[in-house]
CSV table of C-alpha atoms in Angstrom, one decimal:
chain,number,residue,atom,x,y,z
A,746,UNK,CA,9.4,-13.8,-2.4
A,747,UNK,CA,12.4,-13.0,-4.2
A,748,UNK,CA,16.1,-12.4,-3.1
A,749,UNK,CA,16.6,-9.0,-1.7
A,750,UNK,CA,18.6,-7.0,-4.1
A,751,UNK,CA,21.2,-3.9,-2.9
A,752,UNK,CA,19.7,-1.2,-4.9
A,753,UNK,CA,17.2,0.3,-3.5
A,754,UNK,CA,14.6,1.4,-5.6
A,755,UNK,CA,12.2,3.1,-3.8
A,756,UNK,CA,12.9,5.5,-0.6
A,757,UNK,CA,10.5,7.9,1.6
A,758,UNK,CA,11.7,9.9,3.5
A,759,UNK,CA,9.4,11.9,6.4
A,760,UNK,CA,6.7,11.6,4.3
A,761,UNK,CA,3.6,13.3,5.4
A,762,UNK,CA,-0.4,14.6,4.0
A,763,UNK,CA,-2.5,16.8,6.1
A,764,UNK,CA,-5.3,17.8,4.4
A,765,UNK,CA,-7.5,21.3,5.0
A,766,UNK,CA,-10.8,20.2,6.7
A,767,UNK,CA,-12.2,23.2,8.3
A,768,UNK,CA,-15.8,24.8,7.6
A,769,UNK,CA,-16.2,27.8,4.5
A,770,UNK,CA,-14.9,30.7,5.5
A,771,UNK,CA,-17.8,32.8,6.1
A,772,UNK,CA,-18.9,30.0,8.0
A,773,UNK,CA,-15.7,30.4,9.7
A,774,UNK,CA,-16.0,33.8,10.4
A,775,UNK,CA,-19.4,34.4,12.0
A,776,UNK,CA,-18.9,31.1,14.8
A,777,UNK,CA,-15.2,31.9,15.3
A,778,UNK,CA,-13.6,28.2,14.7
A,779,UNK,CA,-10.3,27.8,13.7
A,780,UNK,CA,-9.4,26.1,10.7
A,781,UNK,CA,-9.0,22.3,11.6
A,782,UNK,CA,-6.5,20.1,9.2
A,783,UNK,CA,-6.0,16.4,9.4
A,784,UNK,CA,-3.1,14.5,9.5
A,785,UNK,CA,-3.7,11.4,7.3
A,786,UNK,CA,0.1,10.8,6.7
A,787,UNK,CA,3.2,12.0,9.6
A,788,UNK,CA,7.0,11.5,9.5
A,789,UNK,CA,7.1,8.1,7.3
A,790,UNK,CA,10.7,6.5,6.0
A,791,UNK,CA,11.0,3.5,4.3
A,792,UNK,CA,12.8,1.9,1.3
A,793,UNK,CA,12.2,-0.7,-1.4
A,794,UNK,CA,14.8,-2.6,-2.6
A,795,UNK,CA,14.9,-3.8,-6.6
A,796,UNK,CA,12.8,-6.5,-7.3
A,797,UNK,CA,11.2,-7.2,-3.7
A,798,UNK,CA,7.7,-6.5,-2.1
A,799,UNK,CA,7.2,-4.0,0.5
A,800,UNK,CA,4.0,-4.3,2.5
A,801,UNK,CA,2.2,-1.7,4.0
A,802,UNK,CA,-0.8,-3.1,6.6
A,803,UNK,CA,-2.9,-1.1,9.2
A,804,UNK,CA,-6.6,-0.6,9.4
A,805,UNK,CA,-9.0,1.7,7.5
A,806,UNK,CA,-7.7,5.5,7.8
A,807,UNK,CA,-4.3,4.5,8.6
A,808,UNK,CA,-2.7,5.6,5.4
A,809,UNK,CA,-2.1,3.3,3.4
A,810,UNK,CA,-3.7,4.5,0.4
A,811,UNK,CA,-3.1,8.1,0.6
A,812,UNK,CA,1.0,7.0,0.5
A,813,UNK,CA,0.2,4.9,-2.6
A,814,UNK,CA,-1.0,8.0,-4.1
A,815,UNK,CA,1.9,10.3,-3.2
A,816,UNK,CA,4.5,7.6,-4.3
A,817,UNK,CA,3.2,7.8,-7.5
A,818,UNK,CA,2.2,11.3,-8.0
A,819,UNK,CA,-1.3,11.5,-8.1
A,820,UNK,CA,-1.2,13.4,-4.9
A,821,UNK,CA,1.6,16.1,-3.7
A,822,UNK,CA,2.7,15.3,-0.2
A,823,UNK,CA,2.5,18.1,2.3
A,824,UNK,CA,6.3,17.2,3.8
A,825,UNK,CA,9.1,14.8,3.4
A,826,UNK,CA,10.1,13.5,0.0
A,827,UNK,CA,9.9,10.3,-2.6
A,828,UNK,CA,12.6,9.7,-4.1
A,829,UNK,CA,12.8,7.1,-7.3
A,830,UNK,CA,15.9,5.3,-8.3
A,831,UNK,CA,17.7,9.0,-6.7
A,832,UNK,CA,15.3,11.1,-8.8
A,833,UNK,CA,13.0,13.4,-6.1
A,834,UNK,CA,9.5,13.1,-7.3
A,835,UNK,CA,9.1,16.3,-6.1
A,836,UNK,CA,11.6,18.1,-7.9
A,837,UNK,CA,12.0,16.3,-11.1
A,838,UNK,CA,11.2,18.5,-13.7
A,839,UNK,CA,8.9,17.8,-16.5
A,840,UNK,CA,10.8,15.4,-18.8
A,841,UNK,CA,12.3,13.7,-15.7
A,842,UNK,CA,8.9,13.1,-14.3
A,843,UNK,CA,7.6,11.8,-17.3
A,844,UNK,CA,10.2,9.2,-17.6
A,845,UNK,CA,9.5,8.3,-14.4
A,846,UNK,CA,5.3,8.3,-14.7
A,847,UNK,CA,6.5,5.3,-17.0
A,848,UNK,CA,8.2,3.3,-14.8
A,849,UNK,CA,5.3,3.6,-12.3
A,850,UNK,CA,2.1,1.8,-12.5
A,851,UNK,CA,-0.6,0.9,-10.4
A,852,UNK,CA,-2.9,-1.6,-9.7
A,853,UNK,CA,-6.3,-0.4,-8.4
A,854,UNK,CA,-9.0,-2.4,-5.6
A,855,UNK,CA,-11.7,-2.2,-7.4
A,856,UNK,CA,-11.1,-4.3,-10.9
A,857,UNK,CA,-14.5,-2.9,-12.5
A,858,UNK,CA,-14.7,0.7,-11.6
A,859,UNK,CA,-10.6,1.0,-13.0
A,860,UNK,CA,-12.2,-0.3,-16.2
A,861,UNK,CA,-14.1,2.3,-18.6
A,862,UNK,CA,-16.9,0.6,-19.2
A,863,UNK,CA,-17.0,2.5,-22.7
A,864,UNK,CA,-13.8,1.0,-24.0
A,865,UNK,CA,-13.0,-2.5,-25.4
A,866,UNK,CA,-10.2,-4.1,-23.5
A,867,UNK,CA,-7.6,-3.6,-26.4
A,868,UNK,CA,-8.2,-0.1,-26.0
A,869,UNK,CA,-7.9,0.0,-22.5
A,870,UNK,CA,-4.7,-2.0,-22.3
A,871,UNK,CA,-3.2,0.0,-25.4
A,872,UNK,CA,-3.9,3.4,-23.6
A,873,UNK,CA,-0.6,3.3,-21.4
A,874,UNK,CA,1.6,2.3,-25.0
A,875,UNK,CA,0.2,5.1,-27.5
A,876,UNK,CA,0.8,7.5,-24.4
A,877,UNK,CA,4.6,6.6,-24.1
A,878,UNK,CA,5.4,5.3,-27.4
A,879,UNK,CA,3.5,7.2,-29.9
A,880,UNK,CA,4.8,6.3,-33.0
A,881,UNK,CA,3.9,2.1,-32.4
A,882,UNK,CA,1.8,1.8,-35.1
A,883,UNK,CA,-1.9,0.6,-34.4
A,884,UNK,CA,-0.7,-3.3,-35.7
A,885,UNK,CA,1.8,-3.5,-33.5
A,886,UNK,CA,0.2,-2.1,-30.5
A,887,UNK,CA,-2.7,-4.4,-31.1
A,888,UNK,CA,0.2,-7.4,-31.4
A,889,UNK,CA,1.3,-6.0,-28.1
A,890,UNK,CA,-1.9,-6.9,-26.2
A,891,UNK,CA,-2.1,-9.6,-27.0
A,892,UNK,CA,0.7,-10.6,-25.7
A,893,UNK,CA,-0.2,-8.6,-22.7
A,894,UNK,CA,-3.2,-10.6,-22.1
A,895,UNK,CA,-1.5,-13.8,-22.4
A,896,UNK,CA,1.1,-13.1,-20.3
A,897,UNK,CA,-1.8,-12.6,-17.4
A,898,UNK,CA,-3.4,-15.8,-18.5
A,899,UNK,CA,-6.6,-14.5,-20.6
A,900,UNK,CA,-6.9,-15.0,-24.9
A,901,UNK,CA,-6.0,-12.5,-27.4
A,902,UNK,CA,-9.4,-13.2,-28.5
A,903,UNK,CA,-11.0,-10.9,-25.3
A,904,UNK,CA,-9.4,-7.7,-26.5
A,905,UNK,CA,-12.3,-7.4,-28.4
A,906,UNK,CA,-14.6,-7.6,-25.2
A,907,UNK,CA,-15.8,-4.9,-22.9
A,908,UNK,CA,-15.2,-5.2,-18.9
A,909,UNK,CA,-18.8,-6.2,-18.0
A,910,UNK,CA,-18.3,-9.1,-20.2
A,911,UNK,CA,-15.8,-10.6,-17.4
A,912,UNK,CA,-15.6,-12.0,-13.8
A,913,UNK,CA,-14.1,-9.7,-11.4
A,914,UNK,CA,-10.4,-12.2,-10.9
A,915,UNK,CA,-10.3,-11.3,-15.4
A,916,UNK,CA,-11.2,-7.9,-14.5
A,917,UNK,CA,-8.2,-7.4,-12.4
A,918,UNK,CA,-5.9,-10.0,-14.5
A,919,UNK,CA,-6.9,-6.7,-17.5
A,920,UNK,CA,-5.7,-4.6,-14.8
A,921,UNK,CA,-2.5,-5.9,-14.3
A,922,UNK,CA,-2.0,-6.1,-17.9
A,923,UNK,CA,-2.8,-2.4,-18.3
A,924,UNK,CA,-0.2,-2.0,-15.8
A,925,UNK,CA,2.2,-3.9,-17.3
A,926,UNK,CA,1.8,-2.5,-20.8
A,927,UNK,CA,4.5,0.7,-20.0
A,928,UNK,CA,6.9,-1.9,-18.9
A,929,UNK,CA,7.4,-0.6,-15.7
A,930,UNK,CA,9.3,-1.3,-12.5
A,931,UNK,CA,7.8,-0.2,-9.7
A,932,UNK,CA,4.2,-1.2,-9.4
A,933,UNK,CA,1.5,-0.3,-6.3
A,934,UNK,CA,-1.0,-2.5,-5.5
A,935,UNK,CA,-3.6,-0.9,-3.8
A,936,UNK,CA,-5.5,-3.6,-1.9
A,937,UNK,CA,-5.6,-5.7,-5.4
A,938,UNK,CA,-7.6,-8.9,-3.9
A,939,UNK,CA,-9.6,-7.5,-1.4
A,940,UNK,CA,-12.6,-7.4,-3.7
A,941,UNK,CA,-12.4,-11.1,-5.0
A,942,UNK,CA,-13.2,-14.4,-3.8
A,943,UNK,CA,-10.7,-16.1,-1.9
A,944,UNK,CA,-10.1,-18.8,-4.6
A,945,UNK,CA,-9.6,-16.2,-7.1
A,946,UNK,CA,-7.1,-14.1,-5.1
A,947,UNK,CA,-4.5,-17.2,-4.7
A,948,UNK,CA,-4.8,-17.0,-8.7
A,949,UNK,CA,-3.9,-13.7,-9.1
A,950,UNK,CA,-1.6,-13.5,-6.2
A,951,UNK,CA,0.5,-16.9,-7.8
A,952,UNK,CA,-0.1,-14.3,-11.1
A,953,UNK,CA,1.7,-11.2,-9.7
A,954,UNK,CA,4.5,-13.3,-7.5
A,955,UNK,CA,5.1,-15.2,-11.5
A,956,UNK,CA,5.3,-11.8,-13.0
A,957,UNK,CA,7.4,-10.5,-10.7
A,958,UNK,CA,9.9,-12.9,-10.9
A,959,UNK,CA,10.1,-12.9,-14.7
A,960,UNK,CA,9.8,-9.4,-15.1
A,961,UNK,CA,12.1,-8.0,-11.9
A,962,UNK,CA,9.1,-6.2,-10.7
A,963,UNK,CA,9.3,-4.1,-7.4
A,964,UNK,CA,5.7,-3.8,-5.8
A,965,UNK,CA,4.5,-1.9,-2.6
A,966,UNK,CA,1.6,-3.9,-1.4
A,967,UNK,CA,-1.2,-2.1,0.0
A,968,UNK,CA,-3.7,-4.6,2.4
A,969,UNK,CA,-5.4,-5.3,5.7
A,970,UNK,CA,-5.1,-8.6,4.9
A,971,UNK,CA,-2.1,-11.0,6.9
A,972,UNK,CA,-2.5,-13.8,5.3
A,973,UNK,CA,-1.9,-12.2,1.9
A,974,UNK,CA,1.0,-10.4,3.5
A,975,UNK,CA,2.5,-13.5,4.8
A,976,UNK,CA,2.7,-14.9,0.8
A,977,UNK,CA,3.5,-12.0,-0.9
A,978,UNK,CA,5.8,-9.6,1.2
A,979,UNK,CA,9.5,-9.7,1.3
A,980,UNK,CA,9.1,-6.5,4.4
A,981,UNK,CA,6.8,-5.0,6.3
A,982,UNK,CA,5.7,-1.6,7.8
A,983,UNK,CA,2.7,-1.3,10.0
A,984,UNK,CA,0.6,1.9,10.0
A,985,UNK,CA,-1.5,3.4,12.7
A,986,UNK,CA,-3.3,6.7,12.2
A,987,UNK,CA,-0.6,7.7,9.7
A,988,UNK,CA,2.7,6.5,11.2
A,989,UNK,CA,5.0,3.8,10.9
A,990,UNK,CA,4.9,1.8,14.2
A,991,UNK,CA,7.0,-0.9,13.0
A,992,UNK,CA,9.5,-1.8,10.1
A,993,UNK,CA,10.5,-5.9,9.9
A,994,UNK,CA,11.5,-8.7,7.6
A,995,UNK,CA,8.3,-10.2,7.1
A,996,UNK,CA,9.4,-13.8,8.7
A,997,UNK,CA,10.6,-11.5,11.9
A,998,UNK,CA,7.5,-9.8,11.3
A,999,UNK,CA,5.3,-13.0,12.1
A,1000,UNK,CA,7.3,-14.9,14.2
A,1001,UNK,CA,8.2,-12.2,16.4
A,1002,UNK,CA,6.1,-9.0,16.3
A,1003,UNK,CA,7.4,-6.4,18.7
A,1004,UNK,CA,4.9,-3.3,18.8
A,1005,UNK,CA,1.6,-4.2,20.8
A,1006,UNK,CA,-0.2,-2.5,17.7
A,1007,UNK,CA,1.1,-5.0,15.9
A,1008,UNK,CA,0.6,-8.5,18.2
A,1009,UNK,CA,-3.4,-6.7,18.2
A,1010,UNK,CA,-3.6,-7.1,14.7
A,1011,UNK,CA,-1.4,-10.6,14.5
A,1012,UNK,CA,-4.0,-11.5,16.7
A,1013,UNK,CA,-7.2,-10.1,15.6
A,1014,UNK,CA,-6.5,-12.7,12.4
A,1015,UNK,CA,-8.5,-15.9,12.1
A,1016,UNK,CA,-6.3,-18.8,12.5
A,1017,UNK,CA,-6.9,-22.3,11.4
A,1018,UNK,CA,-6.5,-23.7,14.5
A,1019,UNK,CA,-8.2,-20.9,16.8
A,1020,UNK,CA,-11.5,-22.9,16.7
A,1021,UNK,CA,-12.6,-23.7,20.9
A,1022,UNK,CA,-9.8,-21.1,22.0
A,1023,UNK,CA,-10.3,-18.1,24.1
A,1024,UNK,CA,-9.9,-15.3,23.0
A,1025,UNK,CA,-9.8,-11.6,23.6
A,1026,UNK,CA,-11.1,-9.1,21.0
A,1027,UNK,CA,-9.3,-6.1,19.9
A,1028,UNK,CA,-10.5,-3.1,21.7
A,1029,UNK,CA,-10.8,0.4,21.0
A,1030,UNK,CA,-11.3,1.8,17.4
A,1031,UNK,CA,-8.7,4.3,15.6
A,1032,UNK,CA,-8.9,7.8,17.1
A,1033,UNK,CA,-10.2,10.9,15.2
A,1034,UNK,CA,-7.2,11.4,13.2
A,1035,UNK,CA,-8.2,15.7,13.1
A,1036,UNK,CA,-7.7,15.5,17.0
A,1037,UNK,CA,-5.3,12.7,17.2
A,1038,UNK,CA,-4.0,11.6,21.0
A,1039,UNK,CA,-1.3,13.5,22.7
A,1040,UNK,CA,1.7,11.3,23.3
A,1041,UNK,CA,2.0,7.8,21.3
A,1042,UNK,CA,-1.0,7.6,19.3
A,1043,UNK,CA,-1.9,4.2,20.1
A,1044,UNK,CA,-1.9,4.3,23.8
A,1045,UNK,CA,-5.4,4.5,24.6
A,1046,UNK,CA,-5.7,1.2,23.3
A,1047,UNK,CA,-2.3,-0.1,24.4
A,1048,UNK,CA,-2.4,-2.9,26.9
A,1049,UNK,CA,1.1,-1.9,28.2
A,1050,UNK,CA,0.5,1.7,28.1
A,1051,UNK,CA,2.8,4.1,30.8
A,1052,UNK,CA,2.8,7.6,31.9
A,1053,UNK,CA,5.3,8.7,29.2
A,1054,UNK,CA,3.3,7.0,26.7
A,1055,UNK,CA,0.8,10.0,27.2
A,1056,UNK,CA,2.9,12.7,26.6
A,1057,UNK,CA,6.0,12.1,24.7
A,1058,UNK,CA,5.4,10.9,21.0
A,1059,UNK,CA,8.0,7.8,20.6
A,1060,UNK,CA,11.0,7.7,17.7
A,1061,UNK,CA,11.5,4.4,16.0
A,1062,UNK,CA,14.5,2.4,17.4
A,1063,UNK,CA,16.4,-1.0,16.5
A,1064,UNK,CA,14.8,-3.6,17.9
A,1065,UNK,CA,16.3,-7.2,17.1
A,1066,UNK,CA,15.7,-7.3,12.9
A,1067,UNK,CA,12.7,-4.5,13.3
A,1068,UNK,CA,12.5,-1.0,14.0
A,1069,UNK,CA,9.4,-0.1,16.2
A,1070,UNK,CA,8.6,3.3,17.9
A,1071,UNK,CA,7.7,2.3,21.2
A,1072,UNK,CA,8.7,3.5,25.0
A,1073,UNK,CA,8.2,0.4,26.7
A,1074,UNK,CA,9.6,-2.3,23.7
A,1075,UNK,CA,12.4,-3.8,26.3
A,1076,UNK,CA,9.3,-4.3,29.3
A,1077,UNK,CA,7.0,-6.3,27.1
A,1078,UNK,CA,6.4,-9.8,27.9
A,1079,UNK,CA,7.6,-12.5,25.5
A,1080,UNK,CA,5.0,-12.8,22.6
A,1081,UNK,CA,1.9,-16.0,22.3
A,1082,UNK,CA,-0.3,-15.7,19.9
A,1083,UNK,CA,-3.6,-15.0,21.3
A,1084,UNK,CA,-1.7,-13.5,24.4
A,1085,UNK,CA,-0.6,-10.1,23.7
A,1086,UNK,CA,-3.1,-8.2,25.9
């Protein structure tokens, strides 16, 4: 993790995607339903500072994924803004937005399906520099993957090669070199390890922390995964069904997680030395995010859940170094791992 910088980079602000669900409408029409829209994203703010990781974590359908693709402009968002070293997303026009396409890359979860199969890897990894710099000619483009692929630890020699002709950890070393090859700043990780073996994502993790550090990279980090969080992120913002529940330091994060949604997930994590200890499973799944829960969306799984928690929604507040939307933050009991609920 690097030293936090004072320019931020990155900053959302209300941030939200619902997305138009309901039946055709002549289907519409003749059994009288209303149009029905869900709410994958709602009222999200956070920042990125220059050269540090921001971690996003939740379960499946929190959100994660559908904010990577609004912050870098694959999808519009339906509210709120993004706003990229103070240019609105948004509102850029064409040349701004162009500018800033380059200086926004992404790294994908799957390392094989973000490959075309079709393509040799110099061709793949070029793509990005004949679209921004055009008049590279072909001999020094080709010069400029190689270096690209030795910089991520593979041979000049496998530009030749085609994707299937790799493991999955050089698949997504090719992907980060792809990404890499517009020189950008801000890079999303959208769950990058989650499909390798555990030996190979400490490889490629070391990779992107080494990268980062000599190339004053700025990543949001997309995972489910805590323990890849714990090595990688420099801040933290937990999602549940589509809002920010908590906002923390990473250390703060782990040593003293405030939100219960959070302890749940803290604890839900294998642990080394949880082997012959109690301990109680997370219960509940994520509501239907089309008919989401009136109140605080977490509290019919909330261990600490009030009356109030049904009916008023809560706002984000300071709490110590985090900033957690919670009614009843100040009445929880002190937090034990394995003893949140």
């Amino acid at each position: 993790m690097n030293q936090q910088s004072e320019s931020v980079l990155v900053e959302v602000q209300g941030l939200g995607k619902r997305f138009d669900v309901s039946s055709p409408w002549l289907n519409r029409v003749l059994s009288r339903e209303p149009k029905r829209y869900l709410s994958a994203v709602e009222s999200v703010d956070f920042s990125i500072k220059k050269g540090t990781t921001f971690a996003l974590v939740g379960e499946s359908g929190s959100g994660k994924s559908t904010i990577a693709k609004m912050l870098v402009g694959l999808m519009p968002p339906t509210s709120g803004r993004v706003v990229i070293d103070g240019v609105d997303l948004m509102k850029a026009d064409t040349v701004e937005q162009n500018q800033l396409r380059r200086r926004i890359q992404m790294i994908f979860q799957d390392p094989y399906a973000s490959l075309n199969p079709r393509w040799r890897i110099e061709d793949i990894i070029g793509e990005p520099i004949l679209a921004f710099e055009p008049e590279i000619g072909r001999t020094v483009r080709a010069r400029r993957v190689a270096e690209l692929l030795e910089q991520v630890g593979l041979s000049a020699a496998d530009a030749a090669r085609y994707p299937h002709e790799f493991s999955g950890g050089q698949r997504q070393r090719i992907g980060i070199a792809r990404a890499l090859a517009s020189k950008p700043e801000l890079i999303v990780c959208d769950e990058p390890t989650s499909a390798l073996d555990v030996s190979v994502q400490a490889q490629v993790l070391n990779l992107m922390r080494d990268l980062q550090t000599q190339l004053e990279l700025t990543y949001l980090f997309i995972t489910h995964d805590l323990s890849v969080v714990r090595y990688m992120a420099d801040e933290i913002g937990v999602l549940y069904l589509g809002g920010l529940v908590e906002t923390a330091p990473a250390k703060s994060l782990f040593d003293t997680p405030q939100h219960p949604y959070t302890r749940m997930l803290l604890d839900a994590a294998p642990r080394l030395d949880g082997f012959g200890r109690e301990h109680q499973p997370p219960t509940g799944e994520i509501p239907d995010p089309i008919n989401r829960p009136k109140g605080c969306f977490y509290h019919p799984r909330c261990p600490f859940v009030a009356a109030r928690c049904k009916n008023d929604q809560p706002q984000q507040r300071s709490v110590e170094q985090a900033r957690v939307a919670c009614h009843e933050i100040e009445k929880l009991p002190v937090y034990r791992a394995g003893q949140s609920s």
